[in-house]
Amino acid sequence: MRSYWVKTVGIEVNGRKIDWVENETIKQLLRRMRYTFPLVVVKINQKVILRKDFPDVVVPDNSRVDVIHMISGG
Amino acid sequence: MVDGQIPVEEYETGNTKHKWNLKKIKSSHKVLAEYDYKKSEIKNGFANRTLYINLGTNQIKEKKITEDMKKKFTGGRGFGLKLLWDSIKPTTHWDSEENNLIITTGPFCGITQYPGCGKSLCLTISPSTDIICDSNVGGFFGPYLKFSGFDAVEIQGKAKEDVVIVIDGEKGKISIETAPLEETDSHLVNEQLTHMYVSEDSEGSRQNVSVVSAGTAAEHSYWGCLNFSFWDIRRKVARMKQAGRGGLGTVLRDKKIKAVVAKVEKFSGLQNNPADPGSLAKLGTKIHREIRDLDRYQCNMRTVGTGHLVEIMDEYDLLPTENYRFGSFPKASKIYSPNFYKLFTKVIPDGCWHGCTMACAKTVDGFTVMTGPYKGQKVTVDGPEYETLGCGANMSLWDPLWILEFNFYCDTYGLDTISTGTAIAFYMEMYEYGILNKERCDGLELCFGNAEAALEFMHRIARGDKGEFVGVAAKGIRRVKDWLIEKEWGDKQLIEDTGMESKGLEYSEYVTKESLAMQGGYGLTLKGPQHDEAWLIFMDMVNNAIPTFADKAEALHYFPMWRTWFGLNGLCKLPWNDVEPVNNAEADDPSKVPEHVQNYVELQNAITGWNVNKEELILQSERCYNWQRAMNVWMGRGRRKDDWIPYRSMGPVTKMEYVSRKERYDKQLVEILGLSEKEVEDMDIEKKMKLLYDYKQDQYQKLADAVYYRRGWTPNGVPTPQKMKQLGMDEPKMLKMIQKKIDEDEKAGLNVWGGKYKRGENPPSKDLDYWEKG
């Protein structure tokens, strides 16, 4: 069975469920999601995390993460 | 000094120098008409008059701007719409005598205290779409037009021979002069005319002249752009910015205008006479600091311009490659911004108007031209900006030097890079399928990646080549689709689905397959698929922040209105959201960058002396947006059928596309269409594609339903008299016209929802006459 059929508990990023990785920081999560755009706002369970704290803040299990990409471009 | 920056005093472009007998060229001019006017001061951002020129009758006159016109149309693009309404007919085509080419400013235009305040808005009836096209552009012309005493210039009629129009703000004189000996290609004619009309032989004086022109290809193509010059005192070059979309340059050359020149005696940051200069300076200082301190950690616009988007779009599968078949490509890293940074000349500042700290206008100086009439010469290439780089990807050109070559020739020939690149990409795909071939392409091997063939195609357009293919292909994708179908050279459905145009205008450079809202951002627009109304891909596809039709419709109401507002005021949108305040994340709705929106509220009050709030800014736009849509209806367009988009912008047209993203599409069949995994495994690819096709087409119609409803339009997309009255746009002729069109639609059974609603699903309203309640 391929990976995308697997129902995971874990974390929700922008409304999509993904695996939780122990001790994963926001910076690492963004890399895993291939979110390379620099203008992002990150909230964990509705709480805004400052950009300077991305390398240090660890994403807890069962959390809801919002990675809001600003519009830019266009 | 930043790393790599060259001291200005030591800088030489290395460009090929031209020697012209300018006295002889100028003495060959014959003055056809002259008009002296009284110079006057600008008050609160407005010159309070417009300039009217008719090249058929050589009439030149002034028109007053009334307070009612400001109240209803604000300025800039709004003024352009009003002037068009007063001057054209519903039957006016792009090449009609009465078609009007309008360049407008807006109350912010010419301000130097805040970044991005040098924009002009250009409007005309487009050869590509046969409806109004508006296009914004930097460069010095707009501010100089206003400093010369005019909020807009409108040009009707056609000259009998090539002319230049000179707006001499120094002397207070307008003239129409024959121009038989000037060059036509923009990088040359802009330089010639700058030298010719300069008051004294100095760099400072040359900076007081700006030229608008279109090159030789604009005469033979529907993609003609306008090149607005700005003299760069460091490079000693007439650099250019383009009003690219919709064939404005084609109209300029059809009127036999070689160039329009504006010159001023001087300019200063306070020439707009703002109502409250103190507040203006305070707001400016704040944003300048923000850009200086934050840009390098955010979009890096000051270093690489909009080109930084290439790597981001590639990473998110949004960079159009091979005619939008794919959103990323293994070779894409060859055109990432660091590769262009190496080529850019590091002389700063690099803005296209004074005081713009965003300074995103980059150049490559001393570029050696590889093909065509300027082969071997060294030139300055402005850009390339993201859209031009996206065209490179779309044509599968991965060599930065060929993209620069494409960029240079598009600009100097007066071709819109977006339409040219998108169209060539389509022709290349047709070539790959054998629908086009070498014989049918007049001997051109127009396959993906063949840069030399693409350039040769452009040279032939510029030369006015009489080949059947070149003649049709230079008019754009819509005409080529019709031509291919008429010739029965390929499958009609495939041709319609893959040619990336809507309303006759070519798409700009974003892949929208996974963002329904952005499909609407391209299709449910006034002029056609250009990203300057709404760019919602991240908000929709990545953030998943607007999941319902109502959410998407709200975004497709707010953002087009907000973006329209920049055009009403003579503003660039980049300083709004390509840099954000450090605490933007903590704002209620960070996507709107609320602090910057508030800046604009305060700026408009500081400049005009008005007392508006942020809701009023949206209302200003709503008035003009609805007016433009109503004008489209007046011209026989502006209905649901006109908001059609090709399927390539919704989903996979070919098996290759499906297979390349199989995991994604299979998953959609399971998660969205409710098929079992087994059913998907067993299903053949044609069936899977058909299911997706039907689903996505229906989604788009449902989106249109929601958007029309949100905008207060009929289910067929027509602004209603009730809505117009609510906005204060109560001109009886307009109200009568739209009521008549609505009644015609009613008779024809067109006032119905477009989506197929199943049990449990609801259209935006069960009452189809909802608009009559006002």
PDB file of N, CA and C in Angstrom, chain B residues 646-722:
ATOM      1  N   PRO B 646      -9.298  27.869 -20.498  1.00  0.00           N
ATOM      2  CA  PRO B 646      -8.926  26.576 -21.094  1.00  0.00           C
ATOM      3  C   PRO B 646      -8.676  25.524 -20.015  1.00  0.00           C
ATOM      4  N   TYR B 647      -8.944  24.281 -20.362  1.00  0.00           N
ATOM      5  CA  TYR B 647      -8.833  23.216 -19.348  1.00  0.00           C
ATOM      6  C   TYR B 647      -7.403  23.037 -18.837  1.00  0.00           C
ATOM      7  N   ARG B 648      -6.411  23.372 -19.618  1.00  0.00           N
ATOM      8  CA  ARG B 648      -5.020  23.250 -19.143  1.00  0.00           C
ATOM      9  C   ARG B 648      -4.813  24.024 -17.836  1.00  0.00           C
ATOM     10  N   SER B 649      -5.605  25.052 -17.611  1.00  0.00           N
ATOM     11  CA  SER B 649      -5.454  25.800 -16.351  1.00  0.00           C
ATOM     12  C   SER B 649      -6.209  25.144 -15.200  1.00  0.00           C
ATOM     13  N   MET B 650      -6.943  24.068 -15.493  1.00  0.00           N
ATOM     14  CA  MET B 650      -7.700  23.371 -14.434  1.00  0.00           C
ATOM     15  C   MET B 650      -7.112  22.008 -14.087  1.00  0.00           C
ATOM     16  N   GLY B 651      -6.638  21.322 -15.107  1.00  0.00           N
ATOM     17  CA  GLY B 651      -6.183  19.958 -14.857  1.00  0.00           C
ATOM     18  C   GLY B 651      -5.399  19.396 -16.026  1.00  0.00           C
ATOM     19  N   PRO B 652      -5.089  18.083 -15.954  1.00  0.00           N
ATOM     20  CA  PRO B 652      -4.235  17.478 -16.981  1.00  0.00           C
ATOM     21  C   PRO B 652      -4.979  17.250 -18.301  1.00  0.00           C
ATOM     22  N   VAL B 653      -4.474  17.859 -19.371  1.00  0.00           N
ATOM     23  CA  VAL B 653      -5.093  17.689 -20.685  1.00  0.00           C
ATOM     24  C   VAL B 653      -4.596  16.408 -21.347  1.00  0.00           C
ATOM     25  N   THR B 654      -3.320  16.104 -21.133  1.00  0.00           N
ATOM     26  CA  THR B 654      -2.723  14.952 -21.818  1.00  0.00           C
ATOM     27  C   THR B 654      -2.368  13.842 -20.812  1.00  0.00           C
ATOM     28  N   LYS B 655      -2.222  12.651 -21.371  1.00  0.00           N
ATOM     29  CA  LYS B 655      -1.835  11.515 -20.509  1.00  0.00           C
ATOM     30  C   LYS B 655      -0.503  11.798 -19.828  1.00  0.00           C
ATOM     31  N   MET B 656       0.404  12.426 -20.581  1.00  0.00           N
ATOM     32  CA  MET B 656       1.728  12.701 -20.014  1.00  0.00           C
ATOM     33  C   MET B 656       1.624  13.540 -18.739  1.00  0.00           C
ATOM     34  N   GLU B 657       0.732  14.529 -18.792  1.00  0.00           N
ATOM     35  CA  GLU B 657       0.550  15.373 -17.597  1.00  0.00           C
ATOM     36  C   GLU B 657      -0.026  14.548 -16.442  1.00  0.00           C
ATOM     37  N   TYR B 658      -0.993  13.705 -16.759  1.00  0.00           N
ATOM     38  CA  TYR B 658      -1.596  12.893 -15.689  1.00  0.00           C
ATOM     39  C   TYR B 658      -0.533  11.983 -15.064  1.00  0.00           C
ATOM     40  N   VAL B 659       0.207  11.320 -15.934  1.00  0.00           N
ATOM     41  CA  VAL B 659       1.213  10.370 -15.433  1.00  0.00           C
ATOM     42  C   VAL B 659       2.274  11.091 -14.610  1.00  0.00           C
ATOM     43  N   SER B 660       2.624  12.304 -15.026  1.00  0.00           N
ATOM     44  CA  SER B 660       3.692  13.029 -14.313  1.00  0.00           C
ATOM     45  C   SER B 660       3.278  13.402 -12.891  1.00  0.00           C
ATOM     46  N   ARG B 661       1.984  13.469 -12.630  1.00  0.00           N
ATOM     47  CA  ARG B 661       1.495  13.795 -11.275  1.00  0.00           C
ATOM     48  C   ARG B 661       0.457  12.742 -10.872  1.00  0.00           C
ATOM     49  N   LYS B 662       0.705  11.470 -11.211  1.00  0.00           N
ATOM     50  CA  LYS B 662      -0.286  10.408 -11.033  1.00  0.00           C
ATOM     51  C   LYS B 662      -0.756  10.287  -9.582  1.00  0.00           C
ATOM     52  N   GLU B 663       0.207  10.342  -8.677  1.00  0.00           N
ATOM     53  CA  GLU B 663      -0.145  10.181  -7.270  1.00  0.00           C
ATOM     54  C   GLU B 663      -1.164  11.236  -6.833  1.00  0.00           C
ATOM     55  N   ARG B 664      -0.908  12.466  -7.264  1.00  0.00           N
ATOM     56  CA  ARG B 664      -1.806  13.580  -6.912  1.00  0.00           C
ATOM     57  C   ARG B 664      -3.204  13.366  -7.483  1.00  0.00           C
ATOM     58  N   TYR B 665      -3.264  13.022  -8.770  1.00  0.00           N
ATOM     59  CA  TYR B 665      -4.586  12.921  -9.401  1.00  0.00           C
ATOM     60  C   TYR B 665      -5.352  11.681  -8.924  1.00  0.00           C
ATOM     61  N   ASP B 666      -4.649  10.581  -8.735  1.00  0.00           N
ATOM     62  CA  ASP B 666      -5.311   9.386  -8.191  1.00  0.00           C
ATOM     63  C   ASP B 666      -5.907   9.694  -6.821  1.00  0.00           C
ATOM     64  N   LYS B 667      -5.141  10.422  -6.048  1.00  0.00           N
ATOM     65  CA  LYS B 667      -5.599  10.773  -4.709  1.00  0.00           C
ATOM     66  C   LYS B 667      -6.854  11.653  -4.776  1.00  0.00           C
ATOM     67  N   GLN B 668      -6.889  12.566  -5.740  1.00  0.00           N
ATOM     68  CA  GLN B 668      -8.075  13.413  -5.889  1.00  0.00           C
ATOM     69  C   GLN B 668      -9.310  12.578  -6.230  1.00  0.00           C
ATOM     70  N   LEU B 669      -9.114  11.535  -7.051  1.00  0.00           N
ATOM     71  CA  LEU B 669     -10.256  10.679  -7.411  1.00  0.00           C
ATOM     72  C   LEU B 669     -10.812   9.967  -6.185  1.00  0.00           C
ATOM     73  N   VAL B 670      -9.920   9.617  -5.274  1.00  0.00           N
ATOM     74  CA  VAL B 670     -10.353   8.924  -4.054  1.00  0.00           C
ATOM     75  C   VAL B 670     -10.942   9.921  -3.058  1.00  0.00           C
ATOM     76  N   GLU B 671     -10.171  10.949  -2.756  1.00  0.00           N
ATOM     77  CA  GLU B 671     -10.562  11.842  -1.660  1.00  0.00           C
ATOM     78  C   GLU B 671     -11.661  12.824  -2.038  1.00  0.00           C
ATOM     79  N   ILE B 672     -11.698  13.227  -3.286  1.00  0.00           N
ATOM     80  CA  ILE B 672     -12.697  14.234  -3.672  1.00  0.00           C
ATOM     81  C   ILE B 672     -13.888  13.595  -4.374  1.00  0.00           C
ATOM     82  N   LEU B 673     -13.615  12.693  -5.320  1.00  0.00           N
ATOM     83  CA  LEU B 673     -14.723  12.102  -6.077  1.00  0.00           C
ATOM     84  C   LEU B 673     -15.269  10.837  -5.427  1.00  0.00           C
ATOM     85  N   GLY B 674     -14.644  10.372  -4.371  1.00  0.00           N
ATOM     86  CA  GLY B 674     -15.189   9.267  -3.587  1.00  0.00           C
ATOM     87  C   GLY B 674     -15.028   7.892  -4.192  1.00  0.00           C
ATOM     88  N   LEU B 675     -14.114   7.730  -5.131  1.00  0.00           N
ATOM     89  CA  LEU B 675     -13.856   6.397  -5.675  1.00  0.00           C
ATOM     90  C   LEU B 675     -13.039   5.585  -4.677  1.00  0.00           C
ATOM     91  N   SER B 676     -13.160   4.257  -4.775  1.00  0.00           N
ATOM     92  CA  SER B 676     -12.330   3.437  -3.893  1.00  0.00           C
ATOM     93  C   SER B 676     -10.931   3.316  -4.504  1.00  0.00           C
ATOM     94  N   GLU B 677      -9.982   2.966  -3.666  1.00  0.00           N
ATOM     95  CA  GLU B 677      -8.605   2.813  -4.167  1.00  0.00           C
ATOM     96  C   GLU B 677      -8.564   1.748  -5.265  1.00  0.00           C
ATOM     97  N   LYS B 678      -9.360   0.696  -5.069  1.00  0.00           N
ATOM     98  CA  LYS B 678      -9.376  -0.407  -6.034  1.00  0.00           C
ATOM     99  C   LYS B 678      -9.916   0.084  -7.383  1.00  0.00           C
ATOM    100  N   GLU B 679     -10.990   0.858  -7.300  1.00  0.00           N
ATOM    101  CA  GLU B 679     -11.568   1.387  -8.547  1.00  0.00           C
ATOM    102  C   GLU B 679     -10.544   2.222  -9.306  1.00  0.00           C
ATOM    103  N   VAL B 680      -9.805   3.035  -8.554  1.00  0.00           N
ATOM    104  CA  VAL B 680      -8.795   3.891  -9.194  1.00  0.00           C
ATOM    105  C   VAL B 680      -7.687   3.033  -9.800  1.00  0.00           C
ATOM    106  N   GLU B 681      -7.265   2.014  -9.060  1.00  0.00           N
ATOM    107  CA  GLU B 681      -6.194   1.122  -9.563  1.00  0.00           C
ATOM    108  C   GLU B 681      -6.613   0.452 -10.874  1.00  0.00           C
ATOM    109  N   ASP B 682      -7.883   0.082 -10.935  1.00  0.00           N
ATOM    110  CA  ASP B 682      -8.357  -0.689 -12.097  1.00  0.00           C
ATOM    111  C   ASP B 682      -8.766   0.181 -13.289  1.00  0.00           C
ATOM    112  N   MET B 683      -8.927   1.441 -13.054  1.00  0.00           N
ATOM    113  CA  MET B 683      -9.491   2.321 -14.096  1.00  0.00           C
ATOM    114  C   MET B 683      -8.444   2.715 -15.127  1.00  0.00           C
ATOM    115  N   ASP B 684      -8.845   2.790 -16.403  1.00  0.00           N
ATOM    116  CA  ASP B 684      -7.848   3.241 -17.382  1.00  0.00           C
ATOM    117  C   ASP B 684      -7.710   4.774 -17.311  1.00  0.00           C
ATOM    118  N   ILE B 685      -6.605   5.225 -17.820  1.00  0.00           N
ATOM    119  CA  ILE B 685      -6.237   6.627 -17.613  1.00  0.00           C
ATOM    120  C   ILE B 685      -7.210   7.600 -18.297  1.00  0.00           C
ATOM    121  N   GLU B 686      -7.745   7.185 -19.465  1.00  0.00           N
ATOM    122  CA  GLU B 686      -8.689   8.079 -20.163  1.00  0.00           C
ATOM    123  C   GLU B 686      -9.927   8.324 -19.306  1.00  0.00           C
ATOM    124  N   LYS B 687     -10.404   7.257 -18.673  1.00  0.00           N
ATOM    125  CA  LYS B 687     -11.605   7.367 -17.828  1.00  0.00           C
ATOM    126  C   LYS B 687     -11.315   8.279 -16.624  1.00  0.00           C
ATOM    127  N   LYS B 688     -10.137   8.084 -16.047  1.00  0.00           N
ATOM    128  CA  LYS B 688      -9.777   8.909 -14.888  1.00  0.00           C
ATOM    129  C   LYS B 688      -9.719  10.389 -15.287  1.00  0.00           C
ATOM    130  N   MET B 689      -9.124  10.632 -16.445  1.00  0.00           N
ATOM    131  CA  MET B 689      -9.002  12.017 -16.911  1.00  0.00           C
ATOM    132  C   MET B 689     -10.373  12.627 -17.184  1.00  0.00           C
ATOM    133  N   LYS B 690     -11.266  11.822 -17.728  1.00  0.00           N
ATOM    134  CA  LYS B 690     -12.613  12.324 -18.041  1.00  0.00           C
ATOM    135  C   LYS B 690     -13.366  12.687 -16.757  1.00  0.00           C
ATOM    136  N   LEU B 691     -13.236  11.811 -15.736  1.00  0.00           N
ATOM    137  CA  LEU B 691     -13.902  12.112 -14.461  1.00  0.00           C
ATOM    138  C   LEU B 691     -13.400  13.425 -13.873  1.00  0.00           C
ATOM    139  N   LEU B 692     -12.070  13.596 -13.914  1.00  0.00           N
ATOM    140  CA  LEU B 692     -11.495  14.843 -13.394  1.00  0.00           C
ATOM    141  C   LEU B 692     -11.937  16.047 -14.229  1.00  0.00           C
ATOM    142  N   TYR B 693     -11.980  15.847 -15.528  1.00  0.00           N
ATOM    143  CA  TYR B 693     -12.363  16.925 -16.445  1.00  0.00           C
ATOM    144  C   TYR B 693     -13.762  17.444 -16.103  1.00  0.00           C
ATOM    145  N   ASP B 694     -14.700  16.511 -15.992  1.00  0.00           N
ATOM    146  CA  ASP B 694     -16.081  16.920 -15.704  1.00  0.00           C
ATOM    147  C   ASP B 694     -16.181  17.594 -14.338  1.00  0.00           C
ATOM    148  N   TYR B 695     -15.476  17.020 -13.379  1.00  0.00           N
ATOM    149  CA  TYR B 695     -15.526  17.560 -12.022  1.00  0.00           C
ATOM    150  C   TYR B 695     -14.957  18.983 -11.990  1.00  0.00           C
ATOM    151  N   LYS B 696     -13.809  19.165 -12.604  1.00  0.00           N
ATOM    152  CA  LYS B 696     -13.146  20.472 -12.509  1.00  0.00           C
ATOM    153  C   LYS B 696     -13.894  21.555 -13.298  1.00  0.00           C
ATOM    154  N   GLN B 697     -14.468  21.167 -14.431  1.00  0.00           N
ATOM    155  CA  GLN B 697     -15.267  22.138 -15.180  1.00  0.00           C
ATOM    156  C   GLN B 697     -16.459  22.599 -14.341  1.00  0.00           C
ATOM    157  N   ASP B 698     -17.089  21.663 -13.646  1.00  0.00           N
ATOM    158  CA  ASP B 698     -18.248  22.010 -12.822  1.00  0.00           C
ATOM    159  C   ASP B 698     -17.841  22.883 -11.630  1.00  0.00           C
ATOM    160  N   GLN B 699     -16.679  22.559 -11.060  1.00  0.00           N
ATOM    161  CA  GLN B 699     -16.182  23.374  -9.949  1.00  0.00           C
ATOM    162  C   GLN B 699     -16.005  24.828 -10.384  1.00  0.00           C
ATOM    163  N   TYR B 700     -15.477  25.008 -11.580  1.00  0.00           N
ATOM    164  CA  TYR B 700     -15.243  26.369 -12.074  1.00  0.00           C
ATOM    165  C   TYR B 700     -16.567  27.118 -12.256  1.00  0.00           C
ATOM    166  N   GLN B 701     -17.577  26.414 -12.775  1.00  0.00           N
ATOM    167  CA  GLN B 701     -18.888  27.066 -12.944  1.00  0.00           C
ATOM    168  C   GLN B 701     -19.501  27.422 -11.583  1.00  0.00           C
ATOM    169  N   LYS B 702     -19.310  26.551 -10.615  1.00  0.00           N
ATOM    170  CA  LYS B 702     -19.830  26.855  -9.267  1.00  0.00           C
ATOM    171  C   LYS B 702     -19.087  28.045  -8.658  1.00  0.00           C
ATOM    172  N   LEU B 703     -17.803  28.095  -8.932  1.00  0.00           N
ATOM    173  CA  LEU B 703     -17.036  29.245  -8.450  1.00  0.00           C
ATOM    174  C   LEU B 703     -17.569  30.528  -9.091  1.00  0.00           C
ATOM    175  N   ALA B 704     -17.798  30.482 -10.395  1.00  0.00           N
ATOM    176  CA  ALA B 704     -18.342  31.669 -11.079  1.00  0.00           C
ATOM    177  C   ALA B 704     -19.673  32.073 -10.459  1.00  0.00           C
ATOM    178  N   ASP B 705     -20.532  31.095 -10.166  1.00  0.00           N
ATOM    179  CA  ASP B 705     -21.818  31.394  -9.509  1.00  0.00           C
ATOM    180  C   ASP B 705     -21.582  32.191  -8.219  1.00  0.00           C
ATOM    181  N   ALA B 706     -20.670  31.667  -7.390  1.00  0.00           N
ATOM    182  CA  ALA B 706     -20.425  32.293  -6.082  1.00  0.00           C
ATOM    183  C   ALA B 706     -19.825  33.687  -6.244  1.00  0.00           C
ATOM    184  N   VAL B 707     -18.942  33.837  -7.202  1.00  0.00           N
ATOM    185  CA  VAL B 707     -18.273  35.135  -7.396  1.00  0.00           C
ATOM    186  C   VAL B 707     -19.253  36.171  -7.945  1.00  0.00           C
ATOM    187  N   TYR B 708     -20.035  35.784  -8.940  1.00  0.00           N
ATOM    188  CA  TYR B 708     -21.011  36.737  -9.496  1.00  0.00           C
ATOM    189  C   TYR B 708     -21.976  37.194  -8.388  1.00  0.00           C
ATOM    190  N   TYR B 709     -22.398  36.241  -7.582  1.00  0.00           N
ATOM    191  CA  TYR B 709     -23.325  36.556  -6.492  1.00  0.00           C
ATOM    192  C   TYR B 709     -22.677  37.540  -5.507  1.00  0.00           C
ATOM    193  N   ARG B 710     -21.427  37.239  -5.132  1.00  0.00           N
ATOM    194  CA  ARG B 710     -20.722  38.104  -4.173  1.00  0.00           C
ATOM    195  C   ARG B 710     -20.507  39.512  -4.727  1.00  0.00           C
ATOM    196  N   ARG B 711     -20.271  39.577  -6.027  1.00  0.00           N
ATOM    197  CA  ARG B 711     -20.007  40.893  -6.619  1.00  0.00           C
ATOM    198  C   ARG B 711     -21.298  41.674  -6.904  1.00  0.00           C
ATOM    199  N   GLY B 712     -22.439  41.007  -6.658  1.00  0.00           N
ATOM    200  CA  GLY B 712     -23.718  41.681  -6.905  1.00  0.00           C
ATOM    201  C   GLY B 712     -24.091  41.709  -8.369  1.00  0.00           C
ATOM    202  N   TRP B 713     -23.689  40.703  -9.112  1.00  0.00           N
ATOM    203  CA  TRP B 713     -23.982  40.606 -10.534  1.00  0.00           C
ATOM    204  C   TRP B 713     -25.081  39.561 -10.751  1.00  0.00           C
ATOM    205  N   THR B 714     -25.610  39.531 -11.977  1.00  0.00           N
ATOM    206  CA  THR B 714     -26.608  38.502 -12.298  1.00  0.00           C
ATOM    207  C   THR B 714     -25.894  37.152 -12.431  1.00  0.00           C
ATOM    208  N   PRO B 715     -26.670  36.047 -12.465  1.00  0.00           N
ATOM    209  CA  PRO B 715     -26.007  34.742 -12.642  1.00  0.00           C
ATOM    210  C   PRO B 715     -25.291  34.620 -13.991  1.00  0.00           C
ATOM    211  N   ASN B 716     -25.520  35.560 -14.882  1.00  0.00           N
ATOM    212  CA  ASN B 716     -24.773  35.547 -16.147  1.00  0.00           C
ATOM    213  C   ASN B 716     -23.607  36.535 -16.123  1.00  0.00           C
ATOM    214  N   GLY B 717     -23.340  37.111 -14.938  1.00  0.00           N
ATOM    215  CA  GLY B 717     -22.140  37.934 -14.777  1.00  0.00           C
ATOM    216  C   GLY B 717     -22.289  39.393 -15.138  1.00  0.00           C
ATOM    217  N   VAL B 718     -23.521  39.911 -15.136  1.00  0.00           N
ATOM    218  CA  VAL B 718     -23.724  41.312 -15.517  1.00  0.00           C
ATOM    219  C   VAL B 718     -23.940  42.170 -14.268  1.00  0.00           C
ATOM    220  N   PRO B 719     -23.182  43.253 -14.117  1.00  0.00           N
ATOM    221  CA  PRO B 719     -23.446  44.164 -12.985  1.00  0.00           C
ATOM    222  C   PRO B 719     -24.871  44.717 -13.102  1.00  0.00           C
ATOM    223  N   THR B 720     -25.546  44.833 -12.013  1.00  0.00           N
ATOM    224  CA  THR B 720     -26.965  45.200 -12.068  1.00  0.00           C
ATOM    225  C   THR B 720     -27.157  46.697 -11.818  1.00  0.00           C
ATOM    226  N   PRO B 721     -28.272  47.253 -12.309  1.00  0.00           N
ATOM    227  CA  PRO B 721     -28.545  48.671 -12.035  1.00  0.00           C
ATOM    228  C   PRO B 721     -28.611  48.941 -10.528  1.00  0.00           C
ATOM    229  N   GLN B 722     -29.152  47.967  -9.797  1.00  0.00           N
ATOM    230  CA  GLN B 722     -29.257  48.141  -8.349  1.00  0.00           C
ATOM    231  C   GLN B 722     -27.866  48.297  -7.719  1.00  0.00           C
TER     232      GLN B 722
END
